[in-house]
Coordinates of C-alpha atoms in Angstrom, one line a residue:
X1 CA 97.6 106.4 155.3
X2 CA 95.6 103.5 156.3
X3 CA 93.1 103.8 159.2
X4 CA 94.6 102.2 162.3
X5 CA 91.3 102.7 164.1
X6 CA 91.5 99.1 165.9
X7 CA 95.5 98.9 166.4
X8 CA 96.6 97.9 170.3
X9 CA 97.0 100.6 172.7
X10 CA 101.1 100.9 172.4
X11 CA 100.9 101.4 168.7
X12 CA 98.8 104.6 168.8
X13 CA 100.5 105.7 171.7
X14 CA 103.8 105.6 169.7
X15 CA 101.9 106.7 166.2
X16 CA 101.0 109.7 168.4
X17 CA 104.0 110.5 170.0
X18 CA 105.6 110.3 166.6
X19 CA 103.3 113.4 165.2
X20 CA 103.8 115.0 168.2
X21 CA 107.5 114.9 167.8
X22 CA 107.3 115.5 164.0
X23 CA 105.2 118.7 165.2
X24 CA 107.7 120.1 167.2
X25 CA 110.6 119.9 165.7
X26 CA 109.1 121.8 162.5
X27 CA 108.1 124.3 165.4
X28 CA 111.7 124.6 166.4
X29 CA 113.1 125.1 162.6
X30 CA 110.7 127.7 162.2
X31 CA 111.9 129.0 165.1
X32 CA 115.6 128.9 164.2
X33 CA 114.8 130.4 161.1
X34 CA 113.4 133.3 162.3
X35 CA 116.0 133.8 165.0
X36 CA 118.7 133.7 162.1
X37 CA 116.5 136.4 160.1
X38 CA 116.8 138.6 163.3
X39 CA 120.5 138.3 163.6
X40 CA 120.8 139.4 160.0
X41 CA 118.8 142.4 160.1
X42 CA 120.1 143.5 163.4
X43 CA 123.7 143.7 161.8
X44 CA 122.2 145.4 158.7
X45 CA 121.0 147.8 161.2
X46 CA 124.5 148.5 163.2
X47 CA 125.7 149.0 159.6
X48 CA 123.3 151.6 158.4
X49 CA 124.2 153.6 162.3
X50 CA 127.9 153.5 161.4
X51 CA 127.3 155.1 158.3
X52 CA 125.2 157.8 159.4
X53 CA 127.5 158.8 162.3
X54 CA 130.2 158.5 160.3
X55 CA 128.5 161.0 157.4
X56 CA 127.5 163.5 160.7
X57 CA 131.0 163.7 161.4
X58 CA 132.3 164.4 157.9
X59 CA 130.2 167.2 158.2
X60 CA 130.9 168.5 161.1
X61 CA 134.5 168.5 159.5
X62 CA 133.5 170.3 156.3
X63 CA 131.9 173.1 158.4
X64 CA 134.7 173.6 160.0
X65 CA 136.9 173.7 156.8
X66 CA 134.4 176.2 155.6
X67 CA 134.5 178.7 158.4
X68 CA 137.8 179.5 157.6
X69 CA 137.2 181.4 154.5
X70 CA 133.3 182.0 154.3
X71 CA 131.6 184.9 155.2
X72 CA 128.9 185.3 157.8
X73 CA 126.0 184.6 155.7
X74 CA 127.2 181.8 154.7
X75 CA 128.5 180.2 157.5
X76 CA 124.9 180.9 159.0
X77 CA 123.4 179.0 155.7
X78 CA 126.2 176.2 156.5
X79 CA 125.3 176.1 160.1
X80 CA 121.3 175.6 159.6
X81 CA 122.0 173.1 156.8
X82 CA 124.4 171.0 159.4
X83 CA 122.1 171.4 162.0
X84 CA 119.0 170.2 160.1
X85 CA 121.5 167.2 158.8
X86 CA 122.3 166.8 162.7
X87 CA 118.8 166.9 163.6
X88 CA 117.7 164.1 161.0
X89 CA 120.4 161.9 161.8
X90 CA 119.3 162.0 165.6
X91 CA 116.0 161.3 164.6
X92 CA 117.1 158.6 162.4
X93 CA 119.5 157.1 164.7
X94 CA 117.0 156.7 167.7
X95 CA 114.7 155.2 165.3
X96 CA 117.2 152.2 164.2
X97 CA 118.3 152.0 168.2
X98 CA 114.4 151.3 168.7
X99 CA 113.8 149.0 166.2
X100 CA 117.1 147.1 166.9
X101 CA 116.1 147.0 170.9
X102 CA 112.5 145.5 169.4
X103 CA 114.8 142.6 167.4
X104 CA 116.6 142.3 170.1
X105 CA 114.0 141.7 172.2
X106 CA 112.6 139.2 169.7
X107 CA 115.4 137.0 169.4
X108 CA 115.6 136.5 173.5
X109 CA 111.8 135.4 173.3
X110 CA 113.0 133.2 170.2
X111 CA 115.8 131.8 171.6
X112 CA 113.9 131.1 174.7
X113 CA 110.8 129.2 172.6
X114 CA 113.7 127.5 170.9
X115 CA 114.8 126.3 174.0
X116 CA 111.3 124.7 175.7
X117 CA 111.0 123.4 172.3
X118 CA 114.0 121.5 172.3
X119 CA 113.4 120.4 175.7
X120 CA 109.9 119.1 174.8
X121 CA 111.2 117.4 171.8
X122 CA 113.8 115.6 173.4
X123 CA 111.2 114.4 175.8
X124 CA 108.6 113.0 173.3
X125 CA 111.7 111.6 171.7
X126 CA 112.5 109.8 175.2
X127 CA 109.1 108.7 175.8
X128 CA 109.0 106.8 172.0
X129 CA 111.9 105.6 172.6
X130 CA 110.8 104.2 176.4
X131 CA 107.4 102.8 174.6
X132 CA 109.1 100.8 171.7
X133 CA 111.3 99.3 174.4
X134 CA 108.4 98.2 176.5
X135 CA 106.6 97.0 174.2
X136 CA 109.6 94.9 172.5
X137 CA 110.0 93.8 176.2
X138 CA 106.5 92.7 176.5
X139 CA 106.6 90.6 173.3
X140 CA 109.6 88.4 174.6
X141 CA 107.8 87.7 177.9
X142 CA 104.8 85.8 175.9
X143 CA 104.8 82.4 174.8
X144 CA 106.6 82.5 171.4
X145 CA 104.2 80.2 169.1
X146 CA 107.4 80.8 166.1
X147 CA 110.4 82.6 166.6
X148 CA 111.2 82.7 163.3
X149 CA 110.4 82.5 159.6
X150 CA 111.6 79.1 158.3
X151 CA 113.6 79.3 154.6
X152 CA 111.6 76.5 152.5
X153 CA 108.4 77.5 150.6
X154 CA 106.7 74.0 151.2
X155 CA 104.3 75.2 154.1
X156 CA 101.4 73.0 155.6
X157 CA 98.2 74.0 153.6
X158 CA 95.5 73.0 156.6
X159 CA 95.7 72.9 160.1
X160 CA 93.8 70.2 161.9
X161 CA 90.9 69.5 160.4
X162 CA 90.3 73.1 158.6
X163 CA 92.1 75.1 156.3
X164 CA 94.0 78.2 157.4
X165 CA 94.0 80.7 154.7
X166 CA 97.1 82.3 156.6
X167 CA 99.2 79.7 156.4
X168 CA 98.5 78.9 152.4
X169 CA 100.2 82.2 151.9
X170 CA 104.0 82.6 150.5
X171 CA 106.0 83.6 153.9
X172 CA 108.4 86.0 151.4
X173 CA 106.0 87.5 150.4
X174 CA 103.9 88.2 153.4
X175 CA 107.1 89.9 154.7
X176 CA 108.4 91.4 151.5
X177 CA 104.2 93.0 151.5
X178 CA 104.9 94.0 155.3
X179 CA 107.7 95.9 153.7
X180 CA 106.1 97.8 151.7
X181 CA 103.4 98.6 153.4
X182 CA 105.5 100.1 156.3
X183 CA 107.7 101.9 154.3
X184 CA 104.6 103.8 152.1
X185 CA 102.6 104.1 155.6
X186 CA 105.6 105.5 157.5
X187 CA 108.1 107.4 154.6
X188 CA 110.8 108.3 156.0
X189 CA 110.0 107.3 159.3
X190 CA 112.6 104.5 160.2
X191 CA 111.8 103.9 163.9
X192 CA 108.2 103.5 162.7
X193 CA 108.4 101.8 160.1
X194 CA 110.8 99.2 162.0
X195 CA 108.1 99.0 164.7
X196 CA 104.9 98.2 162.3
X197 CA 107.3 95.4 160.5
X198 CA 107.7 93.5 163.8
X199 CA 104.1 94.1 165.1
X200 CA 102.7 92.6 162.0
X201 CA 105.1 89.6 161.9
X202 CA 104.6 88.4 165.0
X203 CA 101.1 89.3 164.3
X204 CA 101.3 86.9 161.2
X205 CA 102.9 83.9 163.1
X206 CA 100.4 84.0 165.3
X207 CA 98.0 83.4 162.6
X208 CA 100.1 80.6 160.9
X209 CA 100.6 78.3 163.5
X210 CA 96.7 78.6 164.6
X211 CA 95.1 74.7 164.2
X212 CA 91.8 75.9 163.6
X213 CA 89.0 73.4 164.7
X214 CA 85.6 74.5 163.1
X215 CA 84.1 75.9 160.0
X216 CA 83.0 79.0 162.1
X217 CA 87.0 79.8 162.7
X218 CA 87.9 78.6 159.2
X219 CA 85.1 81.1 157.7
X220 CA 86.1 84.0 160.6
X221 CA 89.9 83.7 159.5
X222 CA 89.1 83.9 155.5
X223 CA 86.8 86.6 156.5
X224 CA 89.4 88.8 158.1
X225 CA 92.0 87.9 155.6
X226 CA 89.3 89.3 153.2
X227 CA 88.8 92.5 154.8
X228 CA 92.2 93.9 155.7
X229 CA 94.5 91.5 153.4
X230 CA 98.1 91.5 155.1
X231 CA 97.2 94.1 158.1
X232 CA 98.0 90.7 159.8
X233 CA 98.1 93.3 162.7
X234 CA 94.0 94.0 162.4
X235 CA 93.3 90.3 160.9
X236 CA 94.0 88.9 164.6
X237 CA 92.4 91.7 165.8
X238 CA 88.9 91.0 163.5
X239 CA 89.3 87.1 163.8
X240 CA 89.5 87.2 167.5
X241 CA 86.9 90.0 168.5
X242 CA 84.0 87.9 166.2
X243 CA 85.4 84.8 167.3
X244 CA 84.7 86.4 171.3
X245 CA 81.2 87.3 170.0
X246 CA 80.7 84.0 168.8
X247 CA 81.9 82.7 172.3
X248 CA 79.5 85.0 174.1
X249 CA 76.3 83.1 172.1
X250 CA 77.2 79.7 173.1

């Protein structure tokens, strides 16, 4: 991914906002996962119980059948052997009650982290959502240097009395680069990739429609255009910051 170290403020607040909702809801399949898991083994569990009770009380039925012609030695031998059965299956039984009042247990704190979990991801949903409107608000409200991208290919090659590398460039494909670059940047991403696109068009009209005046702005602009190509995004940024410093020496 490229390094957006020098972005505006509102697009790493939304770049962030977008890993942190990312983040949670992988959390919260994880989570659902896990809580499905529980349910499964819990019923695997009530299963195995019915079994064994109902195999204690099949033998409670054959001792019975066998008291009725067996002698005493034998009906002692039976009687020990059911008892030991009887004694295991207890054992067994409170075993599975245990370990299906631990699952039980687990799924409550599961369900419960599911819950915050949707709660915070519906809020750092909200929140992108709020910025990407704000900051689509605050575009409108500044002087709008070109609305639009004009269909003909025939562009002015200079501005003023210098060239402007910016506006020598094919406006198709400026855009169609935009594109791409998004969409590799931001896979799958829609909101994101939606947000970059507009930030660096209005980012490259600026640039167009600039009449630059001097060789110092004619070499800072081809300079920028050099370094980041069409980041038209951090080629304002990098022509104006050196073009402040420049101010600052006067």
């Amino acid at each position: 991914m490229k390094n957006y170290l020098f972005i505006p403020l509102t697009l790493a607040a939304a770049l962030s906002l977008t890993a942190c909702g990312n983040n949670l809801q992988g959390e919260l399949e994880s989570a659902q996962e896990t809580a499905s898991g529980l349910e499964e083994k819990n019923k695997q569990l009530e299963t195995e119980l019915n079994e064994l009770e109902a195999e204690n009380k099949q033998l409670t039925e054959e001792i019975e059948i066998f008291e009725a012609d067996s002698s005493l030695a034998e009906l002692d031998e039976a009687y020990t052997l059911l008892e030991e059965n009887h004694n295991l299956l207890e054992e067994k039984a409170d075993s599975l009650q245990e370990e299906r009042d631990t699952l039980r247990a687990d799924k409550d704190s599961l369900e419960a982290e599911n819950k915050d979990l949707h709660a915070e991801l519906e809020e750092a949903t909200a929140e992108l959502v709020s910025l990407t409107s704000e900051t689509a608000e605050a575009n409108e409200k500044q002087p709008a240097e070109i609305t639009k991208y004009e269909d003909d290919e025939e562009a002015e090659k200079t501005s003023g009395s210098f060239s402007n590398v910016i506006t020598g460039l094919s406006k198709d494909e400026a855009v169609s680069k935009i594109r791409t670059n998004a969409e590799a940047d931001w896979p799958d991403d829609y909101v994101m990739q939606e947000f970059v696109i507009e930030e660096q068009k209005d980012s490259y009209n600026k640039l167009r429609s600039m009449n630059l005046t001097s060789e110092v702005e004619q070499t800072q602009m081809e300079r920028a255009y050099a370094d980041w190509g069409h980041d038209f995004t951090m080629v304002e940024f990098a022509y104006h910051e050196q073009m402040a410093a420049y101010g600052k020496q006067d």
